[in-house]
mmCIF file of C-alpha atoms in Angstrom:
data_model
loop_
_atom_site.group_PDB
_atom_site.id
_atom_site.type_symbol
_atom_site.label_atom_id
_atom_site.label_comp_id
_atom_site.label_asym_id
_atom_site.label_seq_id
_atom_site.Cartn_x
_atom_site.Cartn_y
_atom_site.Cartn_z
ATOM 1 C CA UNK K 165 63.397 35.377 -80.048
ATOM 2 C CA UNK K 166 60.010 37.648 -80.553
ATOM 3 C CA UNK K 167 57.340 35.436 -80.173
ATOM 4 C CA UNK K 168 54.024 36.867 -81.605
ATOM 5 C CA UNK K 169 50.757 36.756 -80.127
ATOM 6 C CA UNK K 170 49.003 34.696 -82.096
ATOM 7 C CA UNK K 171 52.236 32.653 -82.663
ATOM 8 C CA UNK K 172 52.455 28.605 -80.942
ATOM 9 C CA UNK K 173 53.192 29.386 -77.483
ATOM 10 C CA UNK K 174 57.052 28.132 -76.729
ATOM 11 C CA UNK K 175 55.944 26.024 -73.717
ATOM 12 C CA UNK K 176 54.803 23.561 -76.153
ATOM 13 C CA UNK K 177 50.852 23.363 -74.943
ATOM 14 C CA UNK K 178 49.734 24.043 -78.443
ATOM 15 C CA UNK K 179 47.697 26.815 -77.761
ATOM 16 C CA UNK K 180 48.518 30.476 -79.097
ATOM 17 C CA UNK K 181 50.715 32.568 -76.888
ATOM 18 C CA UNK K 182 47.951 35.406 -76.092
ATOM 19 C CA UNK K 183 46.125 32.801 -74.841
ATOM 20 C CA UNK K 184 48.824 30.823 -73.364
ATOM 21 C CA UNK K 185 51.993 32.475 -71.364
ATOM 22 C CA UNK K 186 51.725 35.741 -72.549
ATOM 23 C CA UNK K 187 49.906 36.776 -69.444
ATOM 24 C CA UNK K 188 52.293 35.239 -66.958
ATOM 25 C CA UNK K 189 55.418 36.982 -69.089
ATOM 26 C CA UNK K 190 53.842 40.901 -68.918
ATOM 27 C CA UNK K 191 52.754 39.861 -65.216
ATOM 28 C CA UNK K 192 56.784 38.981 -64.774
ATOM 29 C CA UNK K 193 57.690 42.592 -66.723
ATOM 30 C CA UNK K 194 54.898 44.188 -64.798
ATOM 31 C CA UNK K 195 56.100 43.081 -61.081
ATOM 32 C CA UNK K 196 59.820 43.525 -61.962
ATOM 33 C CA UNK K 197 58.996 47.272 -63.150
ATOM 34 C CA UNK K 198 57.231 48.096 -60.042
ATOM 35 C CA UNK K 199 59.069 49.292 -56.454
ATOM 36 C CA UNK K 200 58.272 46.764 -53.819
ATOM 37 C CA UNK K 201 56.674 47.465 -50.479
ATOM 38 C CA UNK K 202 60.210 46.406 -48.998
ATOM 39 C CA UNK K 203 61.636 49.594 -50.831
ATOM 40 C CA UNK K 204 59.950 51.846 -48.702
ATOM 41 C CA UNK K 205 59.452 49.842 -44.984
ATOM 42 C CA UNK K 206 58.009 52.348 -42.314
ATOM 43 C CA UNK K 207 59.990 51.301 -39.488
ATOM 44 C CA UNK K 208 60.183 53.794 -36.362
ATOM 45 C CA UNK K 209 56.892 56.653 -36.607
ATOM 46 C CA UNK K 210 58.831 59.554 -35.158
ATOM 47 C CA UNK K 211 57.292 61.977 -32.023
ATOM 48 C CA UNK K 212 55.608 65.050 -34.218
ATOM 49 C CA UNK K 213 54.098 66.956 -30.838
ATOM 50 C CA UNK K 214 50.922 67.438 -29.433
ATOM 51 C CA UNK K 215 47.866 67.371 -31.663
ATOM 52 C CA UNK K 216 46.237 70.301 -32.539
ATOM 53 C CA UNK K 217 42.952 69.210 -34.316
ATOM 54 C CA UNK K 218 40.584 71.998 -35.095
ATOM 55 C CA UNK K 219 39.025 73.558 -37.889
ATOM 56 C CA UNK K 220 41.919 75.713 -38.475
ATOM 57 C CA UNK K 221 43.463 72.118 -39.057
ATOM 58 C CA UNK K 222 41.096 70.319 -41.155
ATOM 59 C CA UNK K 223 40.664 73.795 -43.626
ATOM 60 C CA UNK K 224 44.620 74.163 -44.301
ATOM 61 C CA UNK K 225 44.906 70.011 -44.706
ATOM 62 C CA UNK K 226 41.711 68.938 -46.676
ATOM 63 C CA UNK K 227 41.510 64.899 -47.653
ATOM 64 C CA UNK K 228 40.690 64.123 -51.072
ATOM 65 C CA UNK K 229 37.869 61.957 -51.747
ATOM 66 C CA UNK K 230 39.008 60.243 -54.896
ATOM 67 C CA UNK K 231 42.644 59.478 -53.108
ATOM 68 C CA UNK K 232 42.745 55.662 -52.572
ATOM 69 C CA UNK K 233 41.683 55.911 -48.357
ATOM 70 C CA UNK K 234 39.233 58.024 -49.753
ATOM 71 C CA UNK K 235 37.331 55.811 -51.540
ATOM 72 C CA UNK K 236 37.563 53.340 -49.004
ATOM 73 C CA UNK K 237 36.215 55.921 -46.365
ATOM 74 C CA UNK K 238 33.253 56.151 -48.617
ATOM 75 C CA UNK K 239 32.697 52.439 -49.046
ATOM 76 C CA UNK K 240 32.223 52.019 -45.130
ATOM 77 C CA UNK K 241 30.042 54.909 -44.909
ATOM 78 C CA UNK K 242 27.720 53.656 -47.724
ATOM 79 C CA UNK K 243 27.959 49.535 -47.788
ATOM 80 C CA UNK K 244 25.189 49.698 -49.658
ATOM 81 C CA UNK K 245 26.303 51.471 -52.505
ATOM 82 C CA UNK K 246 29.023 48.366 -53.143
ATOM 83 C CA UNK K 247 26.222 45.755 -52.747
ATOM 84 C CA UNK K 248 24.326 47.592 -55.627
ATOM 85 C CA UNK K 249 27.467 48.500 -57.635
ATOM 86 C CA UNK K 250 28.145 44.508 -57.188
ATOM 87 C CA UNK K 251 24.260 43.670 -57.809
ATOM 88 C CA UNK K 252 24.443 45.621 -61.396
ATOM 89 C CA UNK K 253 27.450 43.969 -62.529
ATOM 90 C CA UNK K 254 26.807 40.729 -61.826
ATOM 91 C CA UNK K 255 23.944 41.283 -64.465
ATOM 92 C CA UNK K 256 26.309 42.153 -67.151
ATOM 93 C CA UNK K 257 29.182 39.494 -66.145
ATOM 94 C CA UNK K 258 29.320 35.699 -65.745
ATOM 95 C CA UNK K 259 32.738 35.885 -63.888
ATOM 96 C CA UNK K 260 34.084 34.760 -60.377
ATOM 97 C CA UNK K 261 31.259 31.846 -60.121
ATOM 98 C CA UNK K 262 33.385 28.300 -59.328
ATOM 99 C CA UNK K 263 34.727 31.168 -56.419
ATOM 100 C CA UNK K 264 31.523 32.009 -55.134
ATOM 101 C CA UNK K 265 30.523 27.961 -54.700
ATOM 102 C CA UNK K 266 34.048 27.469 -53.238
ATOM 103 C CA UNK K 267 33.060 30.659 -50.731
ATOM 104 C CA UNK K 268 29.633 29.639 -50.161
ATOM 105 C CA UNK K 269 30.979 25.673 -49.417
ATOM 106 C CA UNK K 270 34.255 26.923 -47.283
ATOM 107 C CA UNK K 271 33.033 26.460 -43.228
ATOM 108 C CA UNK K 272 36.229 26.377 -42.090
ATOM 109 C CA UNK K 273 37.948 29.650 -41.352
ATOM 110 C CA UNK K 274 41.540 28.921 -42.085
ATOM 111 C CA UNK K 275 40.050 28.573 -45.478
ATOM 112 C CA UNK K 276 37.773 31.348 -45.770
ATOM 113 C CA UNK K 277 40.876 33.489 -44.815
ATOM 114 C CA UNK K 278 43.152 31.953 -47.109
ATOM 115 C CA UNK K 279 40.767 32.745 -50.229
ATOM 116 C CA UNK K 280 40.746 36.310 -48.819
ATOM 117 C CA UNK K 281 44.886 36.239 -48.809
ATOM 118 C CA UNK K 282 44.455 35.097 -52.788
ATOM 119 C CA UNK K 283 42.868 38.291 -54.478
ATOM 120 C CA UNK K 284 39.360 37.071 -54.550
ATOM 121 C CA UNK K 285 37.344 38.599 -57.351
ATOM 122 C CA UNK K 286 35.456 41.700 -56.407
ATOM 123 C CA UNK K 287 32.719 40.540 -57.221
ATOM 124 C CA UNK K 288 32.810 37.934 -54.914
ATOM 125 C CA UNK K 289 33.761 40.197 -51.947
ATOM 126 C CA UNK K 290 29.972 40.810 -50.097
ATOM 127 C CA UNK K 291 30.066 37.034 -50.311
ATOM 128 C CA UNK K 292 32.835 36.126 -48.730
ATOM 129 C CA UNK K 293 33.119 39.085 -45.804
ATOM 130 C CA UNK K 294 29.454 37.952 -44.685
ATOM 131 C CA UNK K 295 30.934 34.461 -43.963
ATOM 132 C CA UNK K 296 34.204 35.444 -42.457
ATOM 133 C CA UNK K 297 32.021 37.535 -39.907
ATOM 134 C CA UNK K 298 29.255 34.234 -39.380
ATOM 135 C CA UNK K 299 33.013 33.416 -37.551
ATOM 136 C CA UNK K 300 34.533 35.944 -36.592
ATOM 137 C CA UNK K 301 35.454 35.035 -33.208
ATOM 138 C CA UNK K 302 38.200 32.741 -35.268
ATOM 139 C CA UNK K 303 38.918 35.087 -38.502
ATOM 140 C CA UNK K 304 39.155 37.914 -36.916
ATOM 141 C CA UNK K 305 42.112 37.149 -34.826
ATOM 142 C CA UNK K 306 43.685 35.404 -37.861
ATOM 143 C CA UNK K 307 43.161 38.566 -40.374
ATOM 144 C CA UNK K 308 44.769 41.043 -37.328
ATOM 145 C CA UNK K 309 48.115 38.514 -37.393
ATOM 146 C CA UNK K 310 47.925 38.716 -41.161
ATOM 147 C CA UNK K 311 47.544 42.517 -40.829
ATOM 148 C CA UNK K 312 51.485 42.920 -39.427
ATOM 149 C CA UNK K 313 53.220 41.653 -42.434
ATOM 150 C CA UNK K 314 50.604 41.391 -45.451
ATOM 151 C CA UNK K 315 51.530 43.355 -48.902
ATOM 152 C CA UNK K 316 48.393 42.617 -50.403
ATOM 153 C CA UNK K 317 46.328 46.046 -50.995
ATOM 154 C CA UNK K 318 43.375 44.078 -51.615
ATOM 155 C CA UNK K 319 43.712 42.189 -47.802
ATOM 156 C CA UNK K 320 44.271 45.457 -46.274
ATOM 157 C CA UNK K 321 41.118 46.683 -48.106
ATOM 158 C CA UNK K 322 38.793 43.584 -46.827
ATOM 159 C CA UNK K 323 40.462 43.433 -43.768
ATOM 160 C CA UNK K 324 39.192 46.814 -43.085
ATOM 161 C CA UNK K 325 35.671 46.043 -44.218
ATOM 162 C CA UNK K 326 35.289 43.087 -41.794
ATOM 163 C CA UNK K 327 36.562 45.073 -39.038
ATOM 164 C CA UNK K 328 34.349 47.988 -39.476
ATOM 165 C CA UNK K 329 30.882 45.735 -39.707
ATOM 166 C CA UNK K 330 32.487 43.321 -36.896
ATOM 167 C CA UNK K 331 29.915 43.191 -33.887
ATOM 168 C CA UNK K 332 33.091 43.291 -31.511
ATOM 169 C CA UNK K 333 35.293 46.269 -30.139
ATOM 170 C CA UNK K 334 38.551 45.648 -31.603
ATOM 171 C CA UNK K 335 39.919 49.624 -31.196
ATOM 172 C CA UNK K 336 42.836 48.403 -28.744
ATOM 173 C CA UNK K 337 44.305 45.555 -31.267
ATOM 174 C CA UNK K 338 43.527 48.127 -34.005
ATOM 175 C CA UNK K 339 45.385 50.870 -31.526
ATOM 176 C CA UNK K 340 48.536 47.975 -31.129
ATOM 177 C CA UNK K 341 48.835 47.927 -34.969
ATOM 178 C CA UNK K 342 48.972 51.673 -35.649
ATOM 179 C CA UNK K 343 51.744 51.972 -33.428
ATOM 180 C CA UNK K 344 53.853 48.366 -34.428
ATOM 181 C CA UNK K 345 54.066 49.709 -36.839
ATOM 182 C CA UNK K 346 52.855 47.518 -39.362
ATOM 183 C CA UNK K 347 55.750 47.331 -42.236
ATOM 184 C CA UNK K 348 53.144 48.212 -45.188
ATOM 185 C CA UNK K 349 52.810 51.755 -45.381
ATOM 186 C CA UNK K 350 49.797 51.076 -47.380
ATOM 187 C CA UNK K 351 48.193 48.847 -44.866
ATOM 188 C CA UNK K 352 48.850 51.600 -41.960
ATOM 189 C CA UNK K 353 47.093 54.664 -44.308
ATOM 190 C CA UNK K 354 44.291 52.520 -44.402
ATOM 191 C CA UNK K 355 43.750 51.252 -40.920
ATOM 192 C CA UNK K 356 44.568 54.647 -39.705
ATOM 193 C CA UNK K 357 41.019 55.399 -41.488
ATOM 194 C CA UNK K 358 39.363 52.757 -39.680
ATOM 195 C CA UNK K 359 40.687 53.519 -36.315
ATOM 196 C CA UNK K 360 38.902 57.349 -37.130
ATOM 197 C CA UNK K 361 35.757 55.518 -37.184
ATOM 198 C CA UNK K 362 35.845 53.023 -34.382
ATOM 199 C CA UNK K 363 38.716 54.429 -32.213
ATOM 200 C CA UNK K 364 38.625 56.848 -29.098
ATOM 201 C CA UNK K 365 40.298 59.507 -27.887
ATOM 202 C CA UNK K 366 43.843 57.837 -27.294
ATOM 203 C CA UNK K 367 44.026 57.219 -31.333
ATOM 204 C CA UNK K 368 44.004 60.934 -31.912
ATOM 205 C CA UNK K 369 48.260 60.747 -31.044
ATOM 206 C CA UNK K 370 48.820 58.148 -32.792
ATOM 207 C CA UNK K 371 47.106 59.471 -36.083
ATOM 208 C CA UNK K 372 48.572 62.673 -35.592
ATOM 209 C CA UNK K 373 52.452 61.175 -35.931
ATOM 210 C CA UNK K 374 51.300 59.247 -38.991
ATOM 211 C CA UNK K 375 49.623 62.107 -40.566
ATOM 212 C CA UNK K 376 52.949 64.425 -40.265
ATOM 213 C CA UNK K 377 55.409 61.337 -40.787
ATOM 214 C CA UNK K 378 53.282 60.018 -44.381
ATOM 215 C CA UNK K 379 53.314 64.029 -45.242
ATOM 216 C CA UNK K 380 57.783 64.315 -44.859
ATOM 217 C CA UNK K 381 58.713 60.477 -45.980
ATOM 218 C CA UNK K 382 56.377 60.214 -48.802
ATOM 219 C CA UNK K 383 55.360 63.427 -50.020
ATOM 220 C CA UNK K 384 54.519 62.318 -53.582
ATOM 221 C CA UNK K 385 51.954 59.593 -52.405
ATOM 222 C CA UNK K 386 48.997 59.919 -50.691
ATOM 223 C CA UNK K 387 49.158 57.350 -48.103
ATOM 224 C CA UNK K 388 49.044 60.989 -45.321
ATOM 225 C CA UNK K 389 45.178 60.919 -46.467
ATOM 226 C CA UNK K 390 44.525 57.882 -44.304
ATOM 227 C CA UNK K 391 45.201 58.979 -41.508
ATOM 228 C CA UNK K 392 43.942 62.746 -41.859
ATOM 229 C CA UNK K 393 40.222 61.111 -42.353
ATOM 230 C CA UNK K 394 40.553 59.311 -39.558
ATOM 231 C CA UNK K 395 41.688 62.508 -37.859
ATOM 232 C CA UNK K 396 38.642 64.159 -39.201
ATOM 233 C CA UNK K 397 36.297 61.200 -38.260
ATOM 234 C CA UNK K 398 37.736 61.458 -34.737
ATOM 235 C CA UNK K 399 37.127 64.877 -34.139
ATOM 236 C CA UNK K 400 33.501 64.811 -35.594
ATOM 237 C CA UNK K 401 32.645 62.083 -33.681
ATOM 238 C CA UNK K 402 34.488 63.341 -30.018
ATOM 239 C CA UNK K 403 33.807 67.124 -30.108
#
């Protein structure tokens, strides 16, 4: 039976379906309709030679900016573009506030991490990466576990953050997870940018087999632009 949307919901709460179960039921359509992570694991990053970074490189392969580890390149580079972005809005939109109490009362880490794993608002993102790095002696370790096996975009994407402004050197667990490899090729595009920015000289392999592996098993997608900025970050920063 079509039920209509301004129709008596048919789980009997009395309220209108729009308002009712008509979000869960398109977010039902929406999930079935879209491929999983398990449909394309990256298992085994195959040997792809030495690297041969140069500018001859970097002119034939050029990353594009507006290509999802593109953005997220630019968001480390300019933190305080998102805390103004986030500053503005907030101005405009009464959203995300019974979150930002539960952030700003949440001490204990296994908490604080567990709101990350949840799709916190974005909004509410500043807030809760400044307290997961007032402990991140405890988090930290916590979000790197969470790291091997996550499918959340939005974890990868925070995870990344709260590495990058961490106070602490954690290249060599970063290093360990580039070459698990971690089962969401998603997850590895992205940390393959951060290990550009905070890695050293034996990242520049690892990269390298990503870069050529994400460019001949997904060639429609763009997860190869993680790790060719964090190629390009790694030579800028070691030549």
């Amino acid at each position: 039976m079509k039920v209509g949307r301004n129709d008596p919901c048919p789980c009997g709460s009395g309220r209108k379906y729009k308002k009712c179960c008509a979000m869960k039921d398109m977010k039902l359509r929406n999930t079935a309709s879209r491929p999983s992570r398990e449909d394309f694991p990256v298992r085994k990053i195959d040997d792809y030679g030495e690297p041969k970074i140069d500018d001859d490189f970097f002119n034939e392969n050029q990353f594009e900016m507006f290509s999802a580890s593109g953005i997220l390149y630019n968001t480390l580079i300019r933190p305080d573009l998102e805390k103004a972005v986030q500053a503005v809005v907030k101005r405009h939109l009464s959203r995300g506030e019974k979150e930002a109490k539960r952030i700003e009362a949440t001490n204990d880490p296994e908490g604080l991490v567990e709101i990350m794993k949840n799709s916190p608002d974005t909004l509410n993102h500043c807030l809760l990466v400044e307290k997961l790095l007032q402990q991140q002696d405890t988090t930290i370790p916590m979000i790197l576990e969470e790291l091997k096996h996550t499918n959340s975009d939005l974890f990868v994407e925070l995870a990344v953050s709260i590495l990058h402004k961490s106070s602490s050197d954690h290249s060599s667990e970063l290093l360990s997870l580039i070459r698990l490899p971690v089962k969401n090729p998603y997850a590895l595009s992205q940390l393959c940018v951060l290990a550009g920015m905070v890695g050293h000289k034996d990242h520049i392999k690892p990269l390298w087999d990503c870069y050529h592996f994400f460019k001949e098993r997904y060639p429609d997608k763009s997860y190869d632009q993680g790790p060719l900025i964090g190629l390009w970050e790694l030579h800028t920063r070691l030549s």
